[in-house]
Amino acid sequence: MINHIKTNILPLFLVVLCLASCRKEEIEIIQPPKDNAIVSGSIVANMLQRLPLNDGSIDNIIDQGNCISIQWPINVTVNGHDITIESINDLDTVEDILDLFDDDLDDVDIVYPITVITTEFNTLQVENQSQLNAIRSNCNGENIFDEDIECIDFDYPITTSVFNTISEALDTYTFFNDQEFHTFISTITTEDIISLELPVNVFLYDNSTIQVTTVDELETTIENNLDTCDEDDDYNYNDDDCNDCTVTQLETLLANCSLWTVDNLERNVNDEDYYVGYEFSFSSDGTMVADYAIWSYPGTWQASGSGNNIIVTIDVPSLPDCNNDWILHEITTDNDQTKFDLNLGDDKIRYVATCDSFDDTILTSTLLTGSWEVSYYFDDSDLTSDFNVFTLNFLSNGSLEVEDSVITYYGWWSTLPGEEEDLELNINFGDPIAPLFRLIEDWEVVSISATTIMLREIDLGDGTEDFLTLEKL
């Protein structure tokens, strides 16, 4: 599921009003500068109506309705597992359970009653599945145009002024989220003159920011970013598992695990076992070969793109069910197996390799792709909250920078094999403060993915284990 932005938005305009008389008197309205004026019915005014709408697609894995979202907490049963969902982050647990097996019937049962929130931020009590079906039938359906703009948002809080030409009242309002702004803008009439304190910042889907200083700039910025992200308005919950995948990561993976087998193959909605016993090798020059007993079948492969849009083209003329312009769906690595999944519509193929050990090239290339945070730390008890303020940056020269909101702490790291000859991530600091001294270990690598690195340390004295998980920001 892909992750969307919906941070919030606000109308704009600075209006300078001058009341000329004190009797029953005429009101002279000095119009704001043209570059700050908002005209009712204009393009920018219409876009401001759409920006703060509630995005209902973020929880499609549960309700399959783009125009509604569920108010947390709720209880669900996922393939027989009872789960309490208290925030949007808990949806990852639902996805993990649904992803466990490819050949089971995935089932998500909601424990009613629940409350749903509409696009307009109205709430509705839902007593059963039939009522939910009726409500979501009013949504536009998968990948059909909906009103909410999801690829750009305002950085709250923002402040607006409103002058009513009938009552002559001048009011100022500050808004802290989309719902507050939507409620405000829904009550504006043609008698109101509104303005926004400028400049304001807007967030783009990739979390970058742009400062806009005029209404014209705002209109241009919104128009330029309307379709720059995947709004994820389909019901395919697992189509965003490769957000941070790169072609280099895939190439490194294929180079370090030489023999691959096909673990899962689905073509034309049928599970196939055509390639049981075949071993596949992918070379860095774009060639590949499939070996079966005494026979070899040559072919080619290439990859291009980034994230969830990496295209892997495989062409082995003698093995047609391998061939496609596949989309790279997911890369996962753990102590036992390394795998990458390729999808195209309902067709799927998964390649699996059992490598002798993790290769430090894979770990290094993953660490260097961005900033990291400690998402789990266990040492006799869960101490994860001690690390909430820290961001870790692993640099290519072997140095490690750990930042909080004020200070940067410096250390170093390496991926050389440890005493037990397993791949380890070695972390050290010169003079660390609490709690950073807890990171000083020769951590054994348990698993690696594009976004998660799981580590552990076993005390050889008493056999107790410490656990550290790094999540990419």
Coordinates of C-alpha atoms in Angstrom, one line a residue:
M1 CA 0.0 0.0 0.0
I2 CA 1.5 2.5 -1.0
N3 CA 1.7 5.4 1.5
H4 CA 0.0 8.7 0.7
I5 CA 0.4 12.3 1.9
K6 CA -2.6 14.2 3.1
T7 CA -1.2 16.8 5.3
N8 CA -3.6 19.7 4.7
I9 CA -4.4 22.8 2.9
L10 CA -5.7 26.3 2.9
P11 CA -7.2 29.0 0.9
L12 CA -5.4 32.1 0.4
F13 CA -5.5 35.7 -0.1
L14 CA -4.6 38.9 1.7
V15 CA -7.3 41.4 1.7
V16 CA -6.9 45.0 2.7
L17 CA -10.2 46.6 3.7
C18 CA -10.9 50.3 4.2
L19 CA -14.1 51.5 5.7
A20 CA -14.6 55.0 4.4
S21 CA -17.5 56.3 6.5
C22 CA -19.0 56.0 10.0
R23 CA -22.7 56.6 9.1
K24 CA -24.8 54.1 7.3
E25 CA -22.0 54.5 5.2
E26 CA -20.5 53.1 2.3
I27 CA -17.9 50.5 2.6
E28 CA -15.0 51.0 0.3
I29 CA -13.1 47.7 -0.3
I30 CA -9.6 48.2 -1.5
Q31 CA -8.9 45.1 -3.5
P32 CA -5.8 43.0 -2.7
P33 CA -3.0 42.9 -5.2
K34 CA -3.9 40.9 -8.3
D35 CA -1.3 38.2 -7.5
N36 CA -3.0 37.5 -4.2
A37 CA -6.6 37.6 -5.2
I38 CA -8.8 34.5 -5.2
V39 CA -11.8 34.6 -7.5
S40 CA -14.8 32.5 -6.8
G41 CA -15.1 29.7 -9.3
S42 CA -11.5 30.1 -10.5
I43 CA -9.2 27.1 -11.0
V44 CA -7.3 27.7 -7.8
A45 CA -10.5 28.2 -5.8
N46 CA -11.8 24.8 -7.1
M47 CA -8.5 23.1 -6.3
L48 CA -8.7 24.5 -2.8
Q49 CA -12.0 22.8 -2.4
R50 CA -10.5 19.5 -3.3
L51 CA -7.2 19.6 -1.4
P52 CA -8.5 19.1 2.2
L53 CA -10.8 16.2 1.4
N54 CA -10.4 13.0 3.4
D55 CA -8.4 10.4 1.5
G56 CA -10.3 7.1 1.9
S57 CA -7.9 4.9 0.0
I58 CA -5.3 4.5 2.8
D59 CA -7.2 1.6 4.4
N60 CA -8.5 -0.1 1.4
I61 CA -7.0 -3.4 2.7
I62 CA -9.8 -3.4 5.2
D63 CA -12.8 -1.6 3.7
Q64 CA -12.1 -1.5 -0.1
G65 CA -13.7 2.0 -0.3
N66 CA -11.9 5.0 -1.7
C67 CA -14.4 7.5 -0.4
I68 CA -14.4 6.3 3.2
S69 CA -11.9 5.6 5.9
I70 CA -12.3 3.8 9.2
Q71 CA -12.1 5.5 12.6
W72 CA -9.6 3.6 14.8
P73 CA -9.5 1.5 16.9
I74 CA -11.3 -1.5 15.5
N75 CA -10.9 -5.3 15.8
V76 CA -10.5 -7.6 12.8
T77 CA -9.9 -11.2 12.2
V78 CA -7.3 -11.8 9.4
N79 CA -7.1 -15.4 8.2
G80 CA -8.1 -16.6 11.7
H81 CA -5.8 -14.1 13.6
D82 CA -7.5 -11.6 15.9
I83 CA -5.9 -8.1 15.6
T84 CA -6.7 -4.8 17.1
I85 CA -5.9 -1.9 14.7
E86 CA -5.2 1.3 16.6
S87 CA -3.4 3.3 13.9
I88 CA -2.7 3.3 10.2
N89 CA 0.7 1.6 11.0
D90 CA -1.1 -1.5 12.2
L91 CA -2.3 -2.2 8.7
D92 CA 1.2 -3.5 8.0
T93 CA 0.5 -6.4 10.4
V94 CA -2.7 -7.2 8.4
E95 CA -0.7 -7.2 5.2
D96 CA 2.0 -9.4 6.7
I97 CA -0.6 -12.1 7.6
L98 CA -2.2 -11.9 4.1
D99 CA 1.2 -12.3 2.5
L100 CA 2.2 -15.4 4.5
F101 CA 0.9 -17.9 1.8
D102 CA 0.2 -17.6 -1.9
D103 CA -2.3 -20.4 -2.1
D104 CA -4.7 -19.6 0.7
L105 CA -8.0 -17.7 0.7
D106 CA -7.3 -14.3 2.2
D107 CA -10.1 -13.2 4.5
V108 CA -10.5 -10.0 6.6
D109 CA -13.5 -10.0 8.9
I110 CA -14.4 -6.7 10.7
V111 CA -15.9 -6.8 14.2
Y112 CA -18.9 -4.5 14.1
P113 CA -20.0 -1.9 14.9
I114 CA -17.5 0.5 13.4
T115 CA -17.5 4.2 12.5
V116 CA -16.4 5.4 9.0
I117 CA -15.4 8.9 7.9
T118 CA -16.6 10.2 4.5
T119 CA -14.7 12.4 2.1
E120 CA -16.4 15.4 3.6
F121 CA -15.3 14.3 7.2
N122 CA -18.8 13.2 8.2
T123 CA -19.0 10.1 10.4
L124 CA -21.4 7.2 9.9
Q125 CA -22.1 4.3 12.3
V126 CA -21.9 1.0 10.5
E127 CA -23.6 -2.0 12.2
N128 CA -22.7 -4.8 9.8
Q129 CA -21.1 -5.9 6.5
S130 CA -24.3 -5.2 4.5
Q131 CA -24.3 -1.6 5.6
L132 CA -20.6 -1.2 4.8
N133 CA -21.2 -2.7 1.3
A134 CA -24.0 -0.2 0.7
I135 CA -21.9 2.8 1.8
R136 CA -18.9 1.9 -0.3
S137 CA -21.1 1.2 -3.3
N138 CA -21.3 5.0 -3.6
C139 CA -17.5 5.3 -4.1
N140 CA -16.2 5.6 -7.6
G141 CA -14.5 2.2 -7.5
E142 CA -10.9 1.2 -8.3
N143 CA -8.6 3.7 -10.1
I144 CA -11.6 5.9 -11.1
F145 CA -11.3 9.7 -10.8
D146 CA -12.1 10.9 -7.3
E147 CA -12.1 14.5 -6.1
D148 CA -9.4 14.5 -3.4
I149 CA -6.0 15.7 -4.4
E150 CA -3.4 13.5 -2.7
C151 CA 0.0 14.4 -4.2
I152 CA 0.4 17.8 -2.7
D153 CA -0.7 19.4 0.7
F154 CA -0.2 22.4 2.8
D155 CA 2.1 22.6 5.8
Y156 CA -0.1 23.5 8.7
P157 CA -0.9 25.6 10.6
I158 CA -2.0 28.3 8.3
T159 CA -4.0 31.5 8.9
T160 CA -6.7 33.1 6.8
S161 CA -8.8 36.3 7.1
V162 CA -12.4 36.6 6.1
F163 CA -14.3 39.9 5.5
N164 CA -18.1 39.6 5.1
T165 CA -19.4 42.4 2.8
I166 CA -22.9 42.1 4.3
S167 CA -22.2 42.1 8.1
E168 CA -18.9 44.0 7.7
A169 CA -17.3 41.6 10.1
L170 CA -13.6 40.8 9.8
D171 CA -12.4 37.6 11.3
T172 CA -9.1 35.7 11.4
Y173 CA -8.8 31.9 11.7
T174 CA -5.9 29.5 12.1
F175 CA -6.2 25.9 10.9
F176 CA -4.1 22.9 12.0
N177 CA -5.4 20.1 9.7
D178 CA -7.4 19.3 6.6
Q179 CA -10.6 18.6 8.6
E180 CA -10.6 22.1 10.2
F181 CA -9.8 23.8 6.9
H182 CA -12.5 21.8 5.0
T183 CA -15.1 22.7 7.6
F184 CA -14.1 26.4 7.1
I185 CA -14.1 26.5 3.4
S186 CA -17.4 24.7 3.2
T187 CA -19.1 27.6 4.9
I188 CA -17.6 30.4 2.7
T189 CA -20.3 32.3 0.7
T190 CA -20.0 34.7 -2.2
E191 CA -20.3 37.6 0.2
D192 CA -17.0 36.6 1.9
I193 CA -13.6 38.0 0.9
I194 CA -10.9 35.7 2.1
S195 CA -7.1 35.9 2.2
L196 CA -4.3 33.6 3.2
E197 CA -1.2 34.7 5.1
L198 CA 1.6 34.3 2.6
P199 CA 4.1 32.8 2.0
V200 CA 3.1 29.2 2.9
N201 CA 4.8 25.9 2.4
V202 CA 3.4 22.9 0.6
F203 CA 4.4 19.3 0.9
L204 CA 4.9 17.1 -2.1
Y205 CA 4.3 13.3 -2.2
D206 CA 8.1 12.7 -1.6
N207 CA 8.1 14.9 1.5
S208 CA 10.0 17.7 -0.2
T209 CA 8.6 21.3 0.4
I210 CA 8.0 24.3 -1.9
Q211 CA 7.4 27.8 -0.6
V212 CA 4.7 29.8 -2.5
T213 CA 4.4 33.5 -2.2
T214 CA 1.4 34.3 -4.5
V215 CA -1.8 32.8 -5.5
D216 CA -0.5 32.3 -9.1
E217 CA 2.4 30.4 -7.7
L218 CA 0.1 28.2 -5.7
E219 CA -2.1 27.4 -8.7
T220 CA 0.9 26.5 -10.8
T221 CA 2.4 24.4 -8.1
I222 CA -0.8 22.4 -7.6
E223 CA -1.3 21.9 -11.3
N224 CA 2.3 20.7 -11.8
N225 CA 1.9 18.1 -9.0
L226 CA -1.6 16.8 -9.5
D227 CA -0.5 13.5 -11.1
T228 CA 3.1 13.1 -9.8
C229 CA 2.3 10.2 -7.4
D230 CA 0.4 7.0 -7.3
E231 CA -2.8 7.7 -5.3
D232 CA -3.1 4.0 -4.7
D233 CA -6.9 4.0 -5.3
D234 CA -7.0 0.3 -6.1
Y235 CA -7.7 -2.6 -3.7
N236 CA -4.3 -4.4 -4.3
Y237 CA -2.9 -4.0 -0.8
N238 CA 0.5 -5.4 -1.7
D239 CA 1.4 -3.4 -4.8
D240 CA 3.7 -1.0 -3.0
D241 CA 6.2 -3.4 -1.3
C242 CA 9.1 -2.1 -3.4
N243 CA 9.0 1.6 -2.6
D244 CA 12.7 1.6 -2.0
C245 CA 13.9 -1.0 -4.5
T246 CA 16.6 -0.1 -7.0
V247 CA 18.0 -1.8 -10.1
T248 CA 21.4 -1.8 -8.4
Q249 CA 20.0 -3.7 -5.4
L250 CA 18.5 -6.3 -7.7
E251 CA 21.7 -6.6 -9.8
T252 CA 23.8 -7.0 -6.6
L253 CA 21.3 -9.7 -5.3
L254 CA 21.5 -11.7 -8.5
A255 CA 25.3 -11.5 -8.6
N256 CA 25.7 -12.7 -5.0
C257 CA 23.3 -15.7 -5.2
S258 CA 24.2 -17.7 -8.3
L259 CA 21.6 -20.4 -8.5
W260 CA 17.9 -19.6 -8.4
T261 CA 14.8 -21.8 -8.5
V262 CA 11.2 -21.0 -9.3
D263 CA 9.3 -21.2 -6.1
N264 CA 5.9 -20.0 -7.4
L265 CA 4.5 -19.6 -10.9
E266 CA 1.0 -18.4 -11.9
R267 CA 0.1 -17.9 -15.5
N268 CA -3.5 -17.3 -16.7
V269 CA -4.9 -17.7 -13.2
N270 CA -3.4 -21.2 -12.9
D271 CA -0.7 -22.5 -10.6
E272 CA 2.0 -24.1 -12.7
D273 CA 5.0 -26.3 -11.8
Y274 CA 6.7 -26.3 -15.2
Y275 CA 10.1 -25.3 -13.9
V276 CA 10.5 -27.7 -10.9
G277 CA 14.1 -28.8 -10.9
Y278 CA 15.4 -25.9 -13.1
E279 CA 18.3 -23.8 -11.9
F280 CA 18.6 -20.2 -13.2
S281 CA 21.7 -18.1 -13.3
F282 CA 21.6 -14.3 -14.0
S283 CA 24.8 -12.6 -15.2
S284 CA 25.8 -9.0 -14.9
D285 CA 26.2 -8.7 -18.7
G286 CA 22.4 -9.3 -19.2
T287 CA 22.6 -13.0 -20.1
M288 CA 21.0 -15.8 -18.2
V289 CA 20.8 -19.6 -18.4
A290 CA 18.4 -22.2 -17.1
D291 CA 19.9 -25.6 -16.4
Y292 CA 17.8 -28.8 -16.2
A293 CA 19.6 -32.1 -15.9
I294 CA 22.0 -32.2 -18.9
W295 CA 20.2 -29.4 -20.8
S296 CA 20.8 -25.7 -20.8
Y297 CA 18.5 -23.0 -22.1
P298 CA 20.1 -19.6 -22.7
G299 CA 18.3 -16.3 -22.5
T300 CA 18.6 -12.6 -21.6
W301 CA 17.4 -10.3 -18.8
Q302 CA 17.4 -6.6 -18.1
A303 CA 16.0 -4.2 -15.5
S304 CA 15.1 -0.5 -15.6
G305 CA 13.1 2.0 -13.5
S306 CA 12.9 2.5 -9.8
G307 CA 10.7 1.8 -6.7
N308 CA 7.5 0.1 -7.6
N309 CA 8.0 0.7 -11.3
I310 CA 11.1 -1.4 -12.0
I311 CA 10.5 -3.4 -15.1
V312 CA 12.4 -6.8 -15.4
T313 CA 12.4 -8.2 -18.9
I314 CA 13.1 -11.9 -19.1
D315 CA 13.4 -13.7 -22.4
V316 CA 14.3 -17.4 -22.5
P317 CA 13.0 -18.6 -25.9
S318 CA 12.7 -22.2 -24.8
L319 CA 10.8 -21.4 -21.6
P320 CA 8.0 -19.1 -22.6
D321 CA 6.3 -19.0 -19.2
C322 CA 9.3 -17.3 -17.8
N323 CA 9.1 -14.5 -20.3
N324 CA 7.5 -11.1 -19.7
D325 CA 8.1 -7.5 -19.1
W326 CA 7.6 -8.2 -15.4
I327 CA 7.2 -5.6 -12.6
L328 CA 9.5 -6.2 -9.6
H329 CA 7.1 -6.7 -6.7
E330 CA 9.3 -7.4 -3.7
I331 CA 12.8 -8.3 -2.6
T332 CA 13.3 -10.1 0.7
T333 CA 16.4 -11.7 2.3
D334 CA 16.7 -13.7 5.5
N335 CA 19.1 -16.3 6.9
D336 CA 17.5 -19.1 5.0
Q337 CA 16.4 -17.7 1.7
T338 CA 16.7 -14.8 -0.7
K339 CA 13.8 -14.2 -3.1
F340 CA 12.4 -11.7 -5.5
D341 CA 8.9 -11.6 -6.8
L342 CA 7.8 -10.5 -10.3
N343 CA 4.2 -9.7 -11.1
L344 CA 2.2 -8.6 -14.1
G345 CA -1.5 -8.5 -13.6
D346 CA -2.6 -11.9 -12.3
D347 CA 0.6 -13.6 -13.6
K348 CA 3.4 -14.1 -11.0
I349 CA 6.8 -15.7 -10.8
R350 CA 9.0 -16.0 -7.7
Y351 CA 12.7 -16.8 -7.8
V352 CA 14.3 -18.2 -4.7
A353 CA 18.0 -18.9 -3.8
T354 CA 19.6 -20.3 -0.7
C355 CA 22.9 -18.4 -0.4
D356 CA 25.7 -19.6 1.8
S357 CA 25.6 -16.4 3.8
F358 CA 24.6 -12.7 3.5
D359 CA 27.0 -10.8 1.4
D360 CA 28.4 -7.6 2.8
T361 CA 27.8 -5.9 -0.5
I362 CA 24.1 -6.3 -0.1
L363 CA 24.1 -5.0 3.4
T364 CA 26.4 -2.1 2.5
S365 CA 24.4 -1.0 -0.5
T366 CA 21.2 -1.2 1.5
L367 CA 22.6 0.9 4.4
L368 CA 23.8 3.6 2.0
T369 CA 20.4 4.2 0.4
G370 CA 19.2 6.7 3.0
S371 CA 18.6 7.6 6.6
W372 CA 17.5 5.0 9.2
E373 CA 15.8 4.9 12.6
V374 CA 15.7 2.4 15.4
S375 CA 12.2 0.8 15.1
Y376 CA 12.9 -1.9 17.7
Y377 CA 15.5 -2.4 20.5
F378 CA 15.3 -5.1 23.1
D379 CA 17.7 -5.7 25.9
D380 CA 16.0 -7.5 28.8
S381 CA 13.0 -5.2 28.0
D382 CA 11.7 -3.1 25.1
L383 CA 13.8 0.1 25.1
T384 CA 12.7 1.3 21.6
S385 CA 11.3 4.6 22.9
D386 CA 14.8 5.6 24.1
F387 CA 15.9 6.0 20.4
N388 CA 12.9 7.9 19.1
V389 CA 14.7 11.1 18.6
F390 CA 17.7 9.7 16.7
T391 CA 18.3 9.4 12.9
L392 CA 21.2 7.2 11.7
N393 CA 23.2 7.9 8.5
F394 CA 25.7 5.3 7.4
L395 CA 28.3 7.0 5.1
S396 CA 30.4 5.3 2.4
N397 CA 33.7 6.2 4.2
G398 CA 32.7 4.0 7.2
S399 CA 31.6 6.8 9.4
L400 CA 28.3 6.9 11.2
E401 CA 26.4 10.1 12.0
V402 CA 23.6 9.9 14.6
E403 CA 21.4 13.0 14.8
D404 CA 18.8 14.3 17.2
S405 CA 17.1 17.6 16.9
V406 CA 20.1 19.5 18.2
I407 CA 23.4 17.5 18.1
T408 CA 25.2 15.1 15.7
Y409 CA 27.1 12.2 17.3
Y410 CA 29.9 10.5 15.4
G411 CA 30.9 6.9 15.2
W412 CA 31.9 4.3 12.7
W413 CA 30.6 1.0 11.2
S414 CA 31.8 -1.9 9.1
T415 CA 30.3 -5.2 7.7
L416 CA 33.3 -7.5 8.1
P417 CA 32.5 -11.1 9.2
G418 CA 32.4 -11.6 13.0
E419 CA 33.8 -14.2 15.3
E420 CA 31.1 -16.8 14.3
E421 CA 31.9 -16.1 10.6
D422 CA 28.3 -14.8 10.1
L423 CA 27.9 -11.4 8.5
E424 CA 27.8 -8.7 11.1
L425 CA 27.1 -5.0 11.3
N426 CA 29.8 -3.6 13.6
I427 CA 28.9 -0.3 15.3
N428 CA 31.1 1.8 17.5
F429 CA 31.4 5.3 19.0
G430 CA 34.3 7.1 20.5
D431 CA 32.6 8.5 23.6
P432 CA 28.9 7.8 23.3
I433 CA 26.1 9.1 25.5
A434 CA 23.2 7.1 26.8
P435 CA 21.4 5.4 25.1
L436 CA 23.8 5.3 22.1
F437 CA 26.3 3.0 23.9
R438 CA 23.7 0.3 23.6
L439 CA 24.3 0.2 19.8
I440 CA 28.0 -0.7 20.3
E441 CA 28.0 -4.3 19.3
D442 CA 29.1 -6.7 16.6
W443 CA 25.5 -7.3 15.5
E444 CA 24.6 -10.5 13.6
V445 CA 22.5 -9.8 10.5
V446 CA 19.2 -11.7 10.8
S447 CA 17.4 -10.4 7.7
I448 CA 17.7 -7.6 5.1
S449 CA 15.0 -6.0 2.9
A450 CA 15.0 -2.6 1.1
T451 CA 13.5 -0.9 4.2
T452 CA 14.3 -3.2 7.2
I453 CA 17.5 -4.6 8.7
M454 CA 17.0 -7.0 11.6
L455 CA 20.0 -7.7 13.9
R456 CA 20.7 -9.6 17.1
E457 CA 23.5 -10.1 19.6
I458 CA 23.9 -13.3 21.6
D459 CA 25.6 -13.1 25.0
L460 CA 28.0 -16.0 25.0
G461 CA 28.0 -16.1 28.8
D462 CA 24.3 -16.6 29.6
G463 CA 22.9 -17.0 26.1
T464 CA 20.5 -14.0 26.4
E465 CA 19.8 -12.1 23.1
D466 CA 19.6 -8.4 22.3
F467 CA 17.6 -7.4 19.2
L468 CA 17.9 -4.3 17.0
T469 CA 15.8 -3.4 14.0
L470 CA 16.6 -0.5 11.7
E471 CA 13.8 0.9 9.5
K472 CA 14.5 3.2 6.6
L473 CA 13.0 6.7 6.9

